Amino acid sequence: MHNTVALILACACVTYLTRIGGHVILSRFGEIHHRAKAALSAVPTAILTALVAPSIFTNGSAEALAILVAGLVALRASLMMSVAAGLATVVVLRALLA
Amino acid sequence: MSEISRFAEISDGVKDAAPVLVAVAPFSAVFGAVAIEQGLSFQEMLLACLTIYAVASQYVMVELLGQGVPAWSVVLSVFAINFRHVLYSAAIGRSMGNFSGPQKALAFFFLVDPQYAASEARAARSGLRPTYYFAYAATVYVTWIVTSSLGALFGSLIENVERYGVDFILPLYFTGLVVGFHKRPSFLPVLVVSGVVSLAVYFTIGTPWHITLGGLAGLVVAAVLSRPESDELGQLEQKNA
């Protein structure tokens, strides 16, 4: 029981370290190189793409098409609309393909 | 800050978090149910949700606990899965000029994937302020605690969520966010390389390394393609300040 609590708290500590660590390390440097800036500016695109990529290929065609629809809609409309369009695609196609 | 703009910041934060809640709720409810099934007490389940607040790594923790794996390797696995947060932290920290020291320290606790993504989008659009950040964080965090508790208490009642596509909201949400960054420098090369490397790692080394390695590959591309005279980033920073 106590071991489990200690383990949970240890997991919480390392998780917090990952969340504050990047900022703490980076703020040690004053002016950062333009390449480092470019890399940081690409973090959301790079990480989120890496996060999503497998879900295009590890599910069915309904899910892959839904990702495509959500991406295209997001070019023109709001995020909410994009998610709604992707969701509608996945629900309809799953029902049709099932 | 005036009362009106503070209210606008809060309502934007809650509004932006809304689509995420529908996606978070089933994950956390299932986590609550699984944790109990694997032998955690309700209090231990709640402690994990309150203090760790990273659902993927919590699943792994509970799974490894159930297998009786040594404690150090459980902690190491959690660290590995959450390692991507180091990049979030370094990136979003630059947009936290409006945060005090203690606010920053607290803010980083809440830096989950959707929080990071929404904060980047907010910073690019109108600047990131603590009120918005914490309104978004509170909305997701409270939902997370409530639904995981409900999952723990009524786990057996959860039915298949696939029919409503709820299981697929997060990938869609992240896709929409990625496209929202399409005006950033080197968007397309970063997208393609991160995607390809992520897939290659996913099908060879395996999850969760596809996130960190695929992401890093994209960052290398952005760094390599960067030019000193392109001042777009500097302008972006000024806008965020």
Coordinates of C-alpha atoms in Angstrom, one line a residue, chain B residues 57-240:
Chain B
S57 CA 1.9 7.0 -18.8
Q58 CA -0.7 6.2 -16.1
Y59 CA -2.0 3.3 -18.1
V60 CA 1.5 1.9 -18.5
M61 CA 2.2 2.4 -14.8
V62 CA -0.9 0.5 -13.8
E63 CA -0.3 -2.2 -16.3
L64 CA 3.3 -2.7 -15.1
L65 CA 2.2 -2.6 -11.4
G66 CA -0.2 -5.4 -12.2
Q67 CA 2.7 -7.4 -13.7
G68 CA 4.9 -6.9 -10.6
V69 CA 7.7 -5.2 -12.5
P70 CA 10.4 -3.5 -10.3
A71 CA 9.6 0.0 -9.1
W72 CA 12.5 1.7 -10.8
S73 CA 11.6 0.3 -14.2
V74 CA 8.0 1.5 -13.8
V75 CA 9.3 5.0 -13.0
L76 CA 11.7 4.9 -15.9
S77 CA 8.9 3.9 -18.3
V78 CA 6.7 6.7 -17.1
F79 CA 9.6 9.1 -17.7
A80 CA 10.2 7.8 -21.2
I81 CA 6.6 8.1 -22.2
N82 CA 6.4 11.6 -20.9
F83 CA 9.7 12.7 -22.3
R84 CA 8.1 14.6 -25.2
H85 CA 7.0 17.2 -22.5
V86 CA 10.6 18.4 -22.4
L87 CA 10.1 19.8 -25.9
Y88 CA 6.7 21.3 -25.1
S89 CA 8.2 23.0 -22.0
A90 CA 11.1 24.5 -23.9
A91 CA 8.8 25.7 -26.7
I92 CA 5.9 27.2 -24.7
G93 CA 8.2 28.6 -22.0
R94 CA 9.2 31.3 -24.5
S95 CA 5.6 32.5 -24.7
M96 CA 5.2 32.8 -20.9
G97 CA 6.5 36.3 -20.6
N98 CA 3.3 37.3 -18.8
F99 CA 3.7 34.7 -16.1
S100 CA 5.3 35.2 -12.7
G101 CA 7.7 32.6 -11.4
P102 CA 5.2 30.7 -9.3
Q103 CA 2.6 30.9 -12.0
K104 CA 5.1 29.3 -14.4
A105 CA 6.0 26.6 -11.9
L106 CA 2.3 25.7 -11.6
A107 CA 1.6 26.1 -15.3
F108 CA 4.1 23.5 -16.2
F109 CA 2.3 21.0 -14.0
F110 CA -0.7 21.2 -16.3
L111 CA 1.3 21.0 -19.6
V112 CA -0.6 18.0 -21.1
D113 CA -0.7 17.5 -24.9
P114 CA -3.9 19.5 -25.6
Q115 CA -2.9 22.2 -23.2
Y116 CA 0.4 22.7 -25.0
A117 CA -1.2 22.7 -28.4
A118 CA -3.9 25.2 -27.4
S119 CA -1.4 27.4 -25.7
E120 CA 0.8 27.6 -28.8
A121 CA -2.2 28.4 -30.9
R122 CA -3.3 31.1 -28.4
A123 CA 0.2 32.6 -28.2
A124 CA 0.4 32.9 -32.0
R125 CA -3.1 34.5 -32.2
S126 CA -3.3 36.9 -29.4
G127 CA -0.6 36.2 -26.9
L128 CA -0.7 33.8 -24.0
R129 CA -1.8 35.1 -20.6
P130 CA -2.1 33.2 -17.3
T131 CA -5.8 33.7 -17.0
Y132 CA -6.4 31.9 -20.3
Y133 CA -3.9 29.2 -19.6
F134 CA -5.3 28.4 -16.1
A135 CA -8.9 28.5 -17.3
Y136 CA -8.1 26.0 -20.0
A137 CA -6.1 23.9 -17.5
A138 CA -8.8 23.9 -14.8
T139 CA -11.4 22.9 -17.2
V140 CA -9.5 19.9 -18.5
Y141 CA -8.1 18.9 -15.0
V142 CA -11.4 19.0 -13.2
T143 CA -13.1 17.0 -16.0
W144 CA -10.2 14.5 -15.8
I145 CA -10.5 14.0 -12.0
V146 CA -14.3 13.7 -12.1
T147 CA -14.5 11.3 -15.0
S148 CA -11.7 9.1 -13.7
S149 CA -13.5 8.9 -10.4
L150 CA -16.7 8.0 -12.1
G151 CA -14.9 5.4 -14.2
A152 CA -13.4 3.9 -11.0
L153 CA -16.8 3.7 -9.3
F154 CA -18.9 2.6 -12.3
G155 CA -16.3 1.0 -14.5
S156 CA -18.4 -2.0 -15.4
L157 CA -21.1 0.2 -16.9
I158 CA -18.8 1.7 -19.6
E159 CA -19.9 0.5 -23.0
N160 CA -18.2 0.6 -26.4
V161 CA -17.6 4.2 -27.3
E162 CA -16.5 3.4 -30.9
R163 CA -19.9 3.8 -32.2
Y164 CA -19.9 7.5 -31.6
G165 CA -16.3 8.0 -32.8
V166 CA -15.4 9.4 -29.4
D167 CA -12.2 7.2 -29.4
F168 CA -11.0 9.1 -32.4
I169 CA -11.6 12.7 -31.3
L170 CA -8.0 13.3 -30.1
P171 CA -6.3 12.4 -33.4
L172 CA -8.8 14.6 -35.2
Y173 CA -8.2 17.5 -32.7
F174 CA -4.4 17.2 -33.1
T175 CA -4.8 17.1 -36.9
G176 CA -6.8 20.3 -36.9
L177 CA -4.2 22.0 -34.6
V178 CA -1.3 20.9 -36.8
V179 CA -2.9 22.4 -39.9
G180 CA -3.5 25.6 -37.9
F181 CA 0.3 26.0 -37.8
H182 CA 0.6 25.8 -41.7
K183 CA 2.0 29.3 -42.0
R184 CA 5.0 28.6 -39.9
P185 CA 8.4 28.4 -41.7
S186 CA 9.2 24.9 -43.1
F187 CA 5.8 23.6 -42.3
L188 CA 5.5 21.1 -45.1
P189 CA 9.1 19.6 -44.8
V190 CA 8.6 19.3 -41.0
L191 CA 5.2 17.7 -41.4
V192 CA 6.4 15.1 -44.0
V193 CA 9.7 14.2 -42.2
S194 CA 8.0 13.9 -38.7
G195 CA 5.2 11.8 -40.1
V196 CA 7.5 9.4 -42.0
V197 CA 10.0 9.0 -39.1
S198 CA 7.2 8.6 -36.7
L199 CA 5.7 5.7 -38.8
A200 CA 9.1 4.1 -39.3
V201 CA 9.7 4.1 -35.5
Y202 CA 6.2 3.1 -34.7
F203 CA 6.5 -0.1 -36.8
T204 CA 10.0 -0.9 -35.8
I205 CA 11.1 0.2 -32.3
G206 CA 7.5 0.8 -31.2
T207 CA 5.4 3.2 -29.1
P208 CA 5.9 5.7 -27.4
W209 CA 9.3 6.4 -29.1
H210 CA 7.6 7.4 -32.4
I211 CA 6.5 10.6 -30.8
T212 CA 9.9 11.7 -29.5
L213 CA 12.0 10.5 -32.4
G214 CA 9.5 11.6 -35.1
G215 CA 9.3 14.9 -33.4
L216 CA 13.0 15.3 -33.1
A217 CA 13.5 14.5 -36.8
G218 CA 11.1 17.3 -37.7
L219 CA 13.0 19.7 -35.4
V220 CA 16.3 18.8 -37.2
V221 CA 14.7 19.6 -40.5
A222 CA 13.4 23.0 -39.2
A223 CA 16.9 23.8 -37.8
V224 CA 18.7 22.8 -41.1
L225 CA 16.3 24.8 -43.3
S226 CA 16.4 27.9 -41.0
R227 CA 18.0 31.1 -42.3
P228 CA 19.4 33.9 -40.2
E229 CA 17.8 36.6 -42.2
S230 CA 14.3 35.2 -42.0
D231 CA 13.0 37.3 -39.2
E232 CA 9.5 35.8 -39.0
L233 CA 10.3 34.2 -35.6
G234 CA 11.4 37.4 -34.1
Q235 CA 8.2 39.1 -35.2
L236 CA 6.2 36.2 -33.8
E237 CA 7.9 36.6 -30.5
Q238 CA 7.3 40.3 -30.4
K239 CA 3.6 39.6 -31.0
N240 CA 3.6 37.1 -28.2

